[in-house]
Coordinates of C-alpha atoms and ligand atoms in Angstrom, one line a residue:
M1 CA 99.4 154.6 81.3
R2 CA 97.4 157.6 82.8
P3 CA 99.7 160.6 82.5
F4 CA 100.1 162.1 86.3
A5 CA 101.9 165.2 87.9
Y6 CA 105.1 164.3 89.2
A7 CA 106.8 166.4 92.7
R8 CA 110.3 165.6 94.2
A9 CA 109.7 166.8 98.1
Q10 CA 112.8 168.4 99.8
S11 CA 111.3 167.8 103.1
A12 CA 108.5 166.1 105.0
D13 CA 106.2 169.3 106.0
A14 CA 106.3 169.4 101.8
A15 CA 105.6 165.9 101.1
I16 CA 102.4 166.1 103.5
A17 CA 101.6 169.5 102.6
A18 CA 101.7 168.7 98.2
M19 CA 99.1 165.2 99.3
A20 CA 97.0 168.0 101.0
Q21 CA 96.9 169.2 97.6
D22 CA 95.2 166.3 95.4
A23 CA 93.3 164.4 96.5
R24 CA 93.9 161.3 94.5
A25 CA 98.2 162.5 95.0
A26 CA 100.1 159.3 96.1
F27 CA 103.9 159.1 97.5
L28 CA 106.1 157.5 95.9
A29 CA 109.3 155.7 97.3
G30 CA 110.7 152.8 95.6
G31 CA 108.3 152.5 93.3
T32 CA 108.1 148.8 93.0
N33 CA 104.9 148.4 93.8
I34 CA 103.1 151.6 93.3
V35 CA 105.0 152.0 89.4
D36 CA 103.4 148.3 88.8
L37 CA 99.6 149.0 89.8
I38 CA 99.8 152.4 87.6
K39 CA 101.2 150.3 85.0
L40 CA 97.3 147.7 85.6
D41 CA 95.9 150.7 85.9
V42 CA 94.9 149.6 89.7
A43 CA 96.6 152.9 91.3
Q44 CA 95.4 156.1 89.1
P45 CA 97.0 159.0 91.1
G46 CA 96.6 162.2 89.8
T47 CA 100.2 163.6 91.5
L48 CA 103.0 161.0 92.5
I49 CA 105.1 162.6 95.2
D50 CA 108.7 161.3 95.2
I51 CA 109.2 161.4 99.6
G52 CA 113.4 159.9 97.8
A53 CA 115.3 162.7 98.3
L54 CA 113.8 162.9 102.7
P55 CA 116.4 161.4 105.0
L56 CA 114.5 159.1 106.8
A57 CA 116.9 156.2 104.8
A58 CA 119.0 155.9 108.4
I59 CA 119.2 152.8 111.0
E60 CA 120.4 153.7 114.2
V61 CA 121.0 152.4 117.8
A62 CA 118.8 154.9 120.0
T63 CA 120.3 155.6 123.8
D64 CA 117.4 153.0 125.3
G65 CA 119.2 150.2 122.6
S66 CA 116.3 150.6 120.3
V67 CA 116.6 149.7 117.1
R68 CA 114.9 152.9 114.6
I69 CA 114.6 151.7 110.8
G70 CA 114.3 154.4 108.9
A71 CA 110.9 154.9 106.8
L72 CA 113.4 155.0 103.0
A73 CA 115.8 152.7 104.2
R74 CA 115.9 150.4 101.6
M75 CA 115.3 146.3 102.3
S76 CA 118.6 145.2 101.1
D77 CA 120.4 148.1 103.7
T78 CA 118.1 147.2 107.0
A79 CA 118.6 142.8 106.2
D80 CA 122.6 143.8 106.4
H81 CA 122.3 146.0 109.2
T82 CA 123.9 144.4 112.6
A83 CA 121.2 145.8 115.0
V84 CA 118.5 143.9 112.9
R85 CA 121.1 140.7 112.8
S86 CA 121.4 140.4 115.8
G87 CA 118.1 142.3 117.7
A88 CA 116.0 140.7 115.6
P89 CA 117.7 137.8 112.8
C90 CA 113.8 136.9 111.9
V91 CA 113.3 140.5 110.4
A92 CA 116.7 140.3 108.3
M93 CA 115.6 136.4 107.6
A94 CA 112.7 138.0 105.9
L95 CA 113.6 140.6 103.8
N96 CA 116.2 138.3 102.4
L97 CA 114.0 135.9 101.3
S98 CA 111.7 138.5 100.0
A99 CA 111.5 139.8 96.0
S100 CA 115.3 139.6 94.0
A101 CA 118.6 140.9 95.0
Q102 CA 117.1 144.1 92.7
L103 CA 113.7 145.0 94.0
R104 CA 115.5 144.7 97.6
N105 CA 117.9 147.4 96.7
M106 CA 115.0 149.7 95.6
A107 CA 112.4 149.3 97.6
S108 CA 112.0 150.7 101.5
I109 CA 110.7 149.3 104.5
G110 CA 107.5 152.0 104.5
G111 CA 107.0 151.0 101.2
N112 CA 107.3 147.3 102.4
V113 CA 104.7 147.4 104.9
L114 CA 101.6 149.7 102.7
Q115 CA 102.7 146.9 99.8
R116 CA 98.9 145.9 98.3
T117 CA 97.9 142.6 98.3
R118 CA 98.7 140.2 95.2
C119 CA 95.9 138.4 94.6
V120 CA 95.3 137.8 90.8
Y121 CA 91.8 139.8 90.7
F122 CA 92.6 142.3 93.0
R123 CA 95.4 142.9 89.8
D124 CA 93.0 143.1 86.6
V125 CA 90.7 145.6 86.7
T126 CA 88.5 143.9 84.4
Q127 CA 87.4 141.5 87.1
P128 CA 84.9 142.6 90.1
C129 CA 87.0 143.4 93.4
N130 CA 86.1 144.7 96.1
K131 CA 88.8 146.2 97.2
R132 CA 89.8 148.2 94.1
Q133 CA 86.0 148.9 93.3
P134 CA 84.2 148.4 97.2
G135 CA 80.5 146.7 96.8
S136 CA 81.8 145.3 93.4
G137 CA 82.3 141.6 94.3
C138 CA 85.1 139.2 95.4
S139 CA 85.9 137.0 91.9
A140 CA 88.5 135.2 94.3
I141 CA 85.2 133.5 95.9
G142 CA 84.1 130.6 93.7
G143 CA 87.0 131.4 92.3
D144 CA 91.4 130.4 91.9
D145 CA 91.4 130.6 95.6
R146 CA 94.0 128.5 96.1
K147 CA 96.9 131.2 97.3
M148 CA 94.0 132.6 99.4
A149 CA 93.0 133.4 102.9
I150 CA 92.7 130.4 106.7
F151 CA 92.4 132.7 108.6
G152 CA 90.5 136.1 109.0
A153 CA 88.5 136.1 105.9
N154 CA 84.9 137.6 105.3
D155 CA 82.6 137.2 102.2
R156 CA 83.9 140.2 101.5
C157 CA 87.3 139.5 101.0
I158 CA 89.7 136.5 101.3
A159 CA 93.0 138.1 100.1
V160 CA 96.6 137.7 102.0
N161 CA 98.7 140.5 102.6
P162 CA 102.4 139.8 100.7
S163 CA 104.9 141.3 103.2
D164 CA 107.1 139.2 104.6
F165 CA 108.9 141.7 106.8
S166 CA 105.7 142.5 108.2
V167 CA 105.0 139.5 109.6
A168 CA 108.4 138.9 111.6
M169 CA 108.1 142.1 112.7
L170 CA 105.3 140.9 115.2
T171 CA 107.8 139.1 116.7
T172 CA 109.3 142.1 118.6
D173 CA 106.2 144.1 120.2
A174 CA 107.4 147.3 116.7
T175 CA 106.0 150.9 116.7
I176 CA 105.2 152.2 113.7
H177 CA 105.9 156.5 113.7
L178 CA 104.1 158.0 111.3
R179 CA 104.3 162.0 110.8
G180 CA 100.9 163.2 108.8
P181 CA 98.7 167.1 108.4
A182 CA 97.8 166.1 112.7
G183 CA 101.6 166.5 113.3
E184 CA 103.3 163.0 114.6
R185 CA 102.2 160.1 116.5
T186 CA 102.8 156.2 117.1
T187 CA 100.5 153.3 116.9
P188 CA 102.0 149.9 117.5
F189 CA 102.6 147.6 114.8
L190 CA 100.6 144.4 115.7
G191 CA 96.4 146.3 114.2
F192 CA 98.2 148.6 112.3
Q193 CA 96.9 146.5 109.0
R194 CA 93.6 145.4 109.1
L195 CA 91.7 142.2 108.4
P196 CA 89.1 143.1 105.6
D197 CA 86.0 144.5 107.6
D198 CA 86.5 146.9 104.7
P199 CA 88.3 145.3 102.7
A200 CA 89.2 149.1 100.4
L201 CA 91.4 149.3 103.9
D202 CA 94.7 147.4 104.0
T203 CA 96.2 150.1 106.8
N204 CA 94.7 152.4 109.6
I205 CA 97.2 155.0 108.0
V206 CA 95.2 158.5 107.6
R207 CA 95.1 160.0 104.4
G208 CA 98.6 162.0 103.5
E209 CA 100.3 160.6 106.4
L210 CA 104.1 159.3 106.1
I211 CA 105.8 156.9 107.8
T212 CA 108.9 157.9 109.3
A213 CA 110.2 155.1 110.8
I214 CA 109.7 151.8 112.3
S215 CA 110.8 150.7 115.8
F216 CA 111.9 147.9 118.2
M217 CA 113.9 146.9 121.5
P218 CA 115.8 144.0 121.3
T219 CA 115.0 141.7 124.1
A220 CA 116.7 137.6 124.7
L221 CA 113.4 136.6 122.9
T222 CA 113.9 139.0 119.4
R223 CA 117.3 138.1 119.8
N224 CA 116.7 134.1 119.5
S225 CA 114.4 134.2 115.9
T226 CA 113.5 132.6 113.0
Y227 CA 111.3 133.2 109.5
L228 CA 110.4 130.1 107.2
K229 CA 108.9 131.0 104.1
V230 CA 107.4 127.7 102.3
R231 CA 106.8 128.7 98.9
D232 CA 105.9 128.0 94.6
R233 CA 109.7 128.6 93.9
A234 CA 112.5 129.2 96.2
S235 CA 113.3 132.7 94.6
Y236 CA 111.2 135.8 93.7
E237 CA 108.5 134.8 95.0
F238 CA 105.8 135.5 97.8
A239 CA 105.0 133.0 100.8
L240 CA 102.5 130.3 100.5
V241 CA 102.8 130.2 104.5
S242 CA 104.8 131.9 106.4
V243 CA 106.4 131.7 110.0
A244 CA 108.1 134.2 112.2
A245 CA 109.0 132.7 115.5
A246 CA 111.2 133.7 118.7
L247 CA 111.1 131.6 122.0
D248 CA 113.1 132.6 124.8
V249 CA 114.3 129.2 126.8
R250 CA 115.9 128.6 130.0
N251 CA 117.0 125.5 131.6
G252 CA 114.9 123.9 128.9
T253 CA 111.6 125.5 129.6
I254 CA 109.9 127.9 126.9
H255 CA 109.8 131.8 129.3
D256 CA 108.7 133.5 126.2
A257 CA 107.2 133.0 123.1
R258 CA 106.0 134.9 119.8
V259 CA 105.0 133.1 116.8
A260 CA 103.2 135.0 113.5
L261 CA 102.2 133.7 110.5
G262 CA 102.3 135.0 106.4
G263 CA 100.1 134.3 103.4
V264 CA 97.5 133.0 105.6
A265 CA 95.3 136.4 106.0
H266 CA 95.0 139.5 105.1
A267 CA 96.8 141.4 108.1
P268 CA 100.5 139.6 109.2
W269 CA 98.7 137.0 111.6
R270 CA 99.6 136.9 115.3
A271 CA 99.4 132.6 116.7
R272 CA 98.4 134.0 120.1
A273 CA 96.4 129.9 120.6
A274 CA 100.0 128.8 119.4
E275 CA 101.7 131.0 121.9
A276 CA 100.0 130.0 125.0
A277 CA 99.6 126.5 124.1
L278 CA 104.1 127.4 124.1
I279 CA 104.5 129.1 127.3
G280 CA 105.8 127.1 130.3
K281 CA 105.8 124.5 128.5
P282 CA 109.3 122.0 128.1
A283 CA 111.0 123.2 124.7
V284 CA 110.3 119.6 122.7
R285 CA 108.6 118.9 119.6
A286 CA 105.1 117.9 121.2
T287 CA 105.4 121.3 122.2
F288 CA 106.0 122.3 119.2
A289 CA 103.1 120.0 117.4
A290 CA 100.8 121.0 120.2
A291 CA 101.0 124.3 119.2
A292 CA 100.5 123.9 116.1
D293 CA 97.9 122.2 116.4
A294 CA 96.1 124.7 119.1
E295 CA 96.6 127.2 116.5
L296 CA 95.3 125.9 113.0
R297 CA 92.2 124.5 115.0
A298 CA 90.6 127.6 114.2
A299 CA 91.6 128.1 110.5
K300 CA 88.7 127.5 107.5
P301 CA 90.6 126.9 104.2
Q302 CA 89.5 128.1 100.9
R303 CA 88.1 125.5 98.3
L304 CA 91.2 125.2 96.6
N305 CA 93.4 125.6 99.8
G306 CA 93.2 123.2 102.8
F307 CA 96.8 122.2 101.7
K308 CA 97.6 125.3 104.1
V309 CA 95.9 123.8 107.2
V310 CA 99.2 121.5 107.0
M311 CA 102.1 123.5 105.2
A312 CA 101.2 125.8 108.2
K313 CA 100.9 123.6 110.9
N314 CA 104.5 121.6 109.8
A315 CA 106.3 125.0 108.8
M316 CA 105.4 126.3 112.7
V317 CA 107.5 122.8 114.0
R318 CA 109.7 123.1 111.8
A319 CA 110.6 126.8 113.0
L320 CA 110.3 126.1 116.3
G321 CA 112.5 123.2 116.8
T322 CA 115.5 125.2 115.1
L323 CA 115.1 127.5 118.0
G324 CA 114.2 125.1 120.7
G325 CA 116.6 122.9 119.7
A326 CA 114.1 120.2 118.8
A327 CA 114.0 119.9 115.2
Ligands
FAD1 C1 108.0 140.6 90.9 C2 108.5 141.3 92.5 C3 108.0 140.1 93.6 C4 108.2 140.3 95.7 N1 108.3 139.4 96.3 C5 108.1 140.1 97.2 C6 108.2 139.1 99.0 O1 108.5 138.2 98.6 N2 108.3 139.1 99.7 C7 107.4 140.8 100.4 O2 107.8 141.1 101.4 N3 107.7 141.8 99.2 C8 108.0 141.6 97.8 N4 107.7 142.2 97.2 C9 107.7 143.6 97.0 C10 108.5 144.6 97.4 O3 108.9 144.2 98.9 C11 107.5 146.0 98.3 O4 107.2 145.9 96.2 C12 108.1 146.8 98.4 O5 108.8 146.7 99.4 C13 107.9 148.4 98.0 O6 108.7 149.4 99.0 P1 108.5 150.6 97.6 O7 110.0 151.7 98.2 O8 109.2 150.4 96.6 O9 106.7 151.3 97.6 P2 106.2 151.7 96.7 O10 106.3 150.9 95.2 O11 107.8 153.1 96.5 O12 105.0 152.2 97.7 C14 104.1 151.4 97.9 C15 103.2 152.2 98.7 O13 103.4 152.9 99.4 C16 103.1 154.3 99.6 N5 104.2 154.8 100.5 C17 105.4 154.4 100.1 N6 106.2 154.9 101.3 C18 105.8 155.2 102.1 C19 106.2 156.0 103.5 N7 107.0 156.2 104.1 N8 104.9 156.7 104.0 C20 103.7 157.0 103.6 N9 103.3 156.0 102.4 C21 104.3 155.6 101.8 C22 103.6 154.6 98.2 O14 102.3 155.7 98.5 C23 102.3 153.3 97.5 O15 101.0 153.3 97.5 C24 108.1 142.1 95.7 C25 107.8 142.8 94.2 C26 107.6 142.1 93.3 C27 107.4 143.4 92.1
SF4_2 S1 90.1 138.4 97.9 FE1 90.2 140.5 98.2 S2 91.1 141.8 97.0 FE2 90.9 139.8 95.6 S3 89.3 139.6 94.2 FE3 88.2 139.3 96.5 S4 88.0 141.2 97.2 FE4 89.3 142.0 95.6

């Protein structure tokens, strides 16, 4: 491990100012991702700015009914919170299906959204990787691509985003709250995580910005949601494919729908073709199967992961079935 300086910020402004003083500085929240990457020599911060003392861990319900999750809220506390469990059950489910109990007690929501890909070549500094070293090539292309993307990839990067929470948040039209050198701003959750047009950039965060919170408004749609995760083993493992689904069913007809897939793209994948195929249709298995087919028609699997197309279809039908009562 390379030497680095450590500083504990006492305020958001101090944390942001400290970032401006070192071009290689990075924030430290729970440390469950960045410390791994430092040990692997993938991340080489000059200064680690510990934001753990900032008052950003609260989960609150605002007067308008929206739920605001502080960026430093632990994954476990978020999964356990009544407002999250009732307002967007799929979010609590996605968190409880993530990592392990010990990690969930340490890791923060902001860090979860910003965690980096688990691509084995990205984490191995002896291998070319356009994300770690722009222009060096992509070792996954023609290599072990079993866990890689089936949507939105290109000839520069075929990695997938590992965050379960982020997939579930796409069912809620959530907002990310940021504070940086230029002040405060908000941005939609959808689109914050990027496709690999520039593989070095995982998100649209501006250097030096701090995520302060993530908020969403519970609705009839978000309250009827579920999360299904398919993985190589039942615990302590990232998704091969996951599905977050939300349905608003009225008198047997789908009034509104949100579907997102994980483990399939460089960013959580909003399944818009599936949503279009669901809305206005009866909430029955044939509708769910047609919606899954509509979405997966555009999939472009890699050499070793054609199975993800079938897996994603089956997972979508099963997840939607549990919501629509036609499993
Ligand atoms: C063995 C293992 C299994 C795992 N399995 C899963 C899984 O199944 N599903 C899943 O979703 N995740 C999984 N994870 C990932 C885990 O959830 C993340 O490591 C964790 O959420 C990161 O949060 P953290 O607070 O520890 O972030 P840190 O490691 O402290 O930070 C991560 C990154 O975010 C930046 N950062 C953190 N907070 C902020 C902020 N507020 N504003 C700006 N920048 C910030 C840091 O600078 C760093 O770049 C697993 C991790 C491990 C080690
Ligand atoms: S898939 Fe992306 S992260 Fe993995 S080696 Fe290729 S460029 Fe790097």
